[in-house]
């Protein structure tokens, strides 16, 4: 049986972990001469960690309810999974990091994804995910692209090599985004299946 106290404690710790990574990244970026804090908002990693911190805090405070929360929770879950996997597959090792930057990178790309996903798998509230939730959750990656690509065209800054339209061209970037979008959708659908499979039956069994 899932313990509400355990759930709230786990996600309180998760919120602190995510916030620690975010604050560390902001401080590290602010002390780097050639970096801009404003660029952080373009990073899917940062946005997903913000969603994790927000939804984990709401669960810890006992305010995990409503359709909007459910969509945000699914976005946080899938976003942080994509963050962890894409980092390991395509981004790890691109930059040599030290000190606070290395600590922030580890927290955002490794520790937070592991803690949040384990929390969702083991002790998160169950039974709220629907197909409508899955479709609404797709607005998150679409909104990210709608912000990142036009801003990149204006400023020349792209957060990741696979969305760098200046270097790759919009055709290749579009193809990359389609693959990632399909991956995001598959993960969201898988999360719904898992959520429904483990939801308690009316008599309290699974």
Short mmCIF file of C-alpha atoms in Angstrom, two decimals:
data_model
loop_
_atom_site.label_atom_id
_atom_site.label_comp_id
_atom_site.label_asym_id
_atom_site.label_seq_id
_atom_site.Cartn_x
_atom_site.Cartn_y
_atom_site.Cartn_z
CA UNK A 1 0.00 0.00 0.00
CA UNK A 2 1.27 3.46 -0.86
CA UNK A 3 1.83 5.63 2.21
CA UNK A 4 0.74 9.26 1.85
CA UNK A 5 3.45 10.31 4.30
CA UNK A 6 6.10 8.52 2.26
CA UNK A 7 4.75 10.07 -0.94
CA UNK A 8 4.84 13.60 0.45
CA UNK A 9 8.29 13.13 1.98
CA UNK A 10 9.76 11.65 -1.20
CA UNK A 11 8.47 14.46 -3.36
CA UNK A 12 9.51 17.12 -0.85
CA UNK A 13 13.07 15.79 -1.16
CA UNK A 14 12.67 15.69 -4.95
CA UNK A 15 11.60 19.34 -5.04
CA UNK A 16 14.67 20.31 -3.00
CA UNK A 17 16.93 18.28 -5.31
CA UNK A 18 15.52 19.94 -8.43
CA UNK A 19 15.70 23.42 -6.91
CA UNK A 20 19.29 22.81 -5.83
CA UNK A 21 20.23 21.94 -9.39
CA UNK A 22 18.39 24.94 -10.82
CA UNK A 23 19.86 27.45 -8.37
CA UNK A 24 23.34 26.01 -8.86
CA UNK A 25 22.97 26.36 -12.63
CA UNK A 26 21.79 29.96 -12.40
CA UNK A 27 24.67 30.90 -10.10
CA UNK A 28 27.18 29.07 -12.28
CA UNK A 29 25.88 30.74 -15.43
CA UNK A 30 25.81 34.20 -13.81
CA UNK A 31 29.52 33.90 -12.97
CA UNK A 32 30.50 32.86 -16.50
CA UNK A 33 31.61 35.80 -18.60
CA UNK A 34 30.41 34.50 -21.98
CA UNK A 35 27.04 33.12 -20.83
CA UNK A 36 23.64 34.74 -20.38
CA UNK A 37 21.20 33.73 -17.67
CA UNK A 38 18.32 34.55 -20.06
CA UNK A 39 19.49 31.75 -22.35
CA UNK A 40 18.72 29.21 -19.63
CA UNK A 41 15.02 29.43 -20.43
CA UNK A 42 15.76 27.95 -23.85
CA UNK A 43 17.08 24.72 -22.37
CA UNK A 44 14.59 21.85 -22.24
CA UNK A 45 16.58 20.58 -19.26
CA UNK A 46 15.91 23.74 -17.27
CA UNK A 47 12.23 23.88 -18.17
CA UNK A 48 11.73 20.21 -17.29
CA UNK A 49 13.49 20.63 -13.95
CA UNK A 50 11.25 23.63 -13.20
CA UNK A 51 8.22 21.43 -13.88
CA UNK A 52 9.65 18.72 -11.63
CA UNK A 53 10.25 21.20 -8.80
CA UNK A 54 6.73 22.62 -9.17
CA UNK A 55 4.81 19.34 -9.36
CA UNK A 56 6.91 17.66 -6.68
CA UNK A 57 6.29 20.60 -4.35
CA UNK A 58 2.53 20.43 -5.00
CA UNK A 59 2.50 16.71 -4.18
CA UNK A 60 4.54 17.33 -1.02
CA UNK A 61 2.08 20.03 0.06
CA UNK A 62 -0.94 17.81 -0.59
CA UNK A 63 -2.17 19.91 -3.52
CA UNK A 64 -1.83 17.29 -6.25
CA UNK A 65 -5.27 17.65 -7.81
CA UNK A 66 -7.02 18.97 -10.89
CA UNK A 67 -6.65 18.43 -14.62
CA UNK A 68 -3.98 21.10 -15.02
CA UNK A 69 -1.83 19.49 -12.34
CA UNK A 70 -2.17 16.10 -14.03
CA UNK A 71 -0.98 17.52 -17.36
CA UNK A 72 1.93 19.31 -15.68
CA UNK A 73 2.89 16.14 -13.82
CA UNK A 74 2.96 14.13 -17.04
CA UNK A 75 4.99 16.88 -18.73
CA UNK A 76 7.42 16.88 -15.81
CA UNK A 77 7.76 13.10 -15.93
CA UNK A 78 8.23 12.73 -19.67
CA UNK A 79 10.31 15.89 -19.92
CA UNK A 80 12.77 14.77 -17.28
CA UNK A 81 13.02 11.29 -18.83
CA UNK A 82 13.78 12.85 -22.23
CA UNK A 83 16.28 15.14 -20.51
CA UNK A 84 18.15 12.25 -18.95
CA UNK A 85 18.16 10.02 -22.02
CA UNK A 86 19.01 12.67 -24.62
CA UNK A 87 21.80 13.95 -22.37
CA UNK A 88 23.36 10.51 -22.07
CA UNK A 89 22.94 9.69 -25.76
CA UNK A 90 23.79 12.99 -27.45
CA UNK A 91 25.14 15.61 -25.05
CA UNK A 92 27.31 14.03 -22.37
CA UNK A 93 30.95 14.89 -22.86
CA UNK A 94 30.38 17.82 -25.24
CA UNK A 95 31.63 20.25 -22.60
CA UNK A 96 34.31 19.94 -19.95
CA UNK A 97 32.75 21.11 -16.70
CA UNK A 98 34.25 21.76 -13.30
CA UNK A 99 33.19 22.92 -9.86
CA UNK A 100 29.70 24.34 -9.51
CA UNK A 101 28.94 23.88 -13.21
CA UNK A 102 29.71 20.16 -12.94
CA UNK A 103 27.60 19.86 -9.79
CA UNK A 104 24.62 21.62 -11.43
CA UNK A 105 24.97 19.49 -14.56
CA UNK A 106 24.95 16.29 -12.49
CA UNK A 107 21.93 17.37 -10.46
CA UNK A 108 19.88 18.47 -13.47
CA UNK A 109 20.68 15.61 -15.84
CA UNK A 110 21.19 12.64 -13.52
CA UNK A 111 20.08 13.01 -9.91
CA UNK A 112 16.76 14.79 -10.48
CA UNK A 113 15.63 12.44 -13.29
CA UNK A 114 16.43 9.35 -11.22
CA UNK A 115 14.77 10.60 -8.02
CA UNK A 116 11.66 11.93 -9.75
CA UNK A 117 11.09 8.92 -12.00
CA UNK A 118 11.57 6.48 -9.11
CA UNK A 119 9.15 8.53 -7.04
CA UNK A 120 6.55 8.46 -9.81
CA UNK A 121 6.97 4.73 -10.35
CA UNK A 122 6.82 3.78 -6.67
CA UNK A 123 4.80 6.27 -4.64
CA UNK A 124 3.07 8.84 -6.87
CA UNK A 125 -0.72 9.34 -6.89
CA UNK A 126 -2.35 6.93 -9.35
CA UNK A 127 -5.28 6.75 -11.72
CA UNK A 128 -5.50 10.29 -13.11
CA UNK A 129 -3.81 9.91 -16.51
CA UNK A 130 -6.13 9.75 -19.52
CA UNK A 131 -5.62 9.99 -23.27
CA UNK A 132 -6.77 13.59 -23.05
CA UNK A 133 -3.93 14.21 -20.57
CA UNK A 134 -1.47 12.66 -23.01
CA UNK A 135 -2.60 14.90 -25.88
CA UNK A 136 -2.57 18.05 -23.75
CA UNK A 137 0.92 17.20 -22.54
CA UNK A 138 2.22 17.55 -26.10
CA UNK A 139 1.74 21.31 -25.87
CA UNK A 140 4.87 21.48 -23.70
CA UNK A 141 7.42 20.35 -26.33
CA UNK A 142 5.55 22.30 -29.01
CA UNK A 143 5.66 25.46 -26.92
CA UNK A 144 9.36 24.89 -26.26
CA UNK A 145 10.07 24.67 -29.99
CA UNK A 146 7.84 27.67 -30.73
CA UNK A 147 9.96 29.70 -28.31
CA UNK A 148 13.42 28.28 -28.97
CA UNK A 149 13.60 28.21 -32.76
CA UNK A 150 12.38 31.78 -33.50
CA UNK A 151 14.54 33.12 -30.67
CA UNK A 152 17.50 31.22 -32.10
CA UNK A 153 16.88 32.75 -35.52
CA UNK A 154 16.92 36.22 -33.96
CA UNK A 155 19.81 35.82 -31.52
CA UNK A 156 21.89 33.05 -33.07
CA UNK A 157 21.69 31.05 -29.83
CA UNK A 158 20.44 27.47 -29.95
CA UNK A 159 20.57 25.43 -26.72
CA UNK A 160 21.39 22.09 -28.37
CA UNK A 161 23.27 21.04 -31.51
CA UNK A 162 20.29 19.05 -32.84
CA UNK A 163 18.09 22.19 -33.00
CA UNK A 164 20.78 24.49 -34.39
CA UNK A 165 19.04 25.59 -37.57
CA UNK A 166 21.96 27.83 -38.47
CA UNK A 167 24.29 24.85 -38.69
CA UNK A 168 21.95 22.05 -39.76
CA UNK A 169 19.23 23.81 -41.71
CA UNK A 170 15.54 23.73 -40.88
CA UNK A 171 14.92 20.47 -42.74
CA UNK A 172 17.28 18.46 -40.55
CA UNK A 173 16.13 20.26 -37.40
CA UNK A 174 12.50 19.48 -38.28
CA UNK A 175 13.39 15.80 -38.73
CA UNK A 176 15.21 15.76 -35.39
CA UNK A 177 12.21 17.37 -33.70
CA UNK A 178 9.82 14.83 -35.22
CA UNK A 179 11.87 11.95 -33.81
CA UNK A 180 12.03 13.55 -30.37
CA UNK A 181 8.32 14.38 -30.54
CA UNK A 182 7.46 10.77 -31.33
CA UNK A 183 9.67 9.67 -28.45
CA UNK A 184 7.91 12.13 -26.12
CA UNK A 185 4.49 10.86 -27.26
CA UNK A 186 5.48 7.22 -26.79
CA UNK A 187 6.74 7.92 -23.28
CA UNK A 188 3.55 9.80 -22.38
CA UNK A 189 1.41 6.93 -23.69
CA UNK A 190 3.57 4.44 -21.79
CA UNK A 191 3.15 6.46 -18.59
CA UNK A 192 -0.63 6.38 -19.04
CA UNK A 193 -0.56 2.61 -19.52
CA UNK A 194 1.59 2.14 -16.41
CA UNK A 195 -0.61 4.48 -14.38
CA UNK A 196 -3.79 2.65 -15.37
CA UNK A 197 -2.25 -0.79 -14.93
CA UNK A 198 -1.26 -0.03 -11.33
CA UNK A 199 -4.30 2.03 -10.32
CA UNK A 200 -6.19 0.58 -7.36
CA UNK A 201 -9.47 -1.14 -8.17
CA UNK A 202 -12.64 0.04 -6.42
CA UNK A 203 -12.14 -2.60 -3.71
CA UNK A 204 -8.62 -1.30 -3.00
CA UNK A 205 -6.75 -4.04 -4.86
CA UNK A 206 -4.66 -3.65 -8.01
#
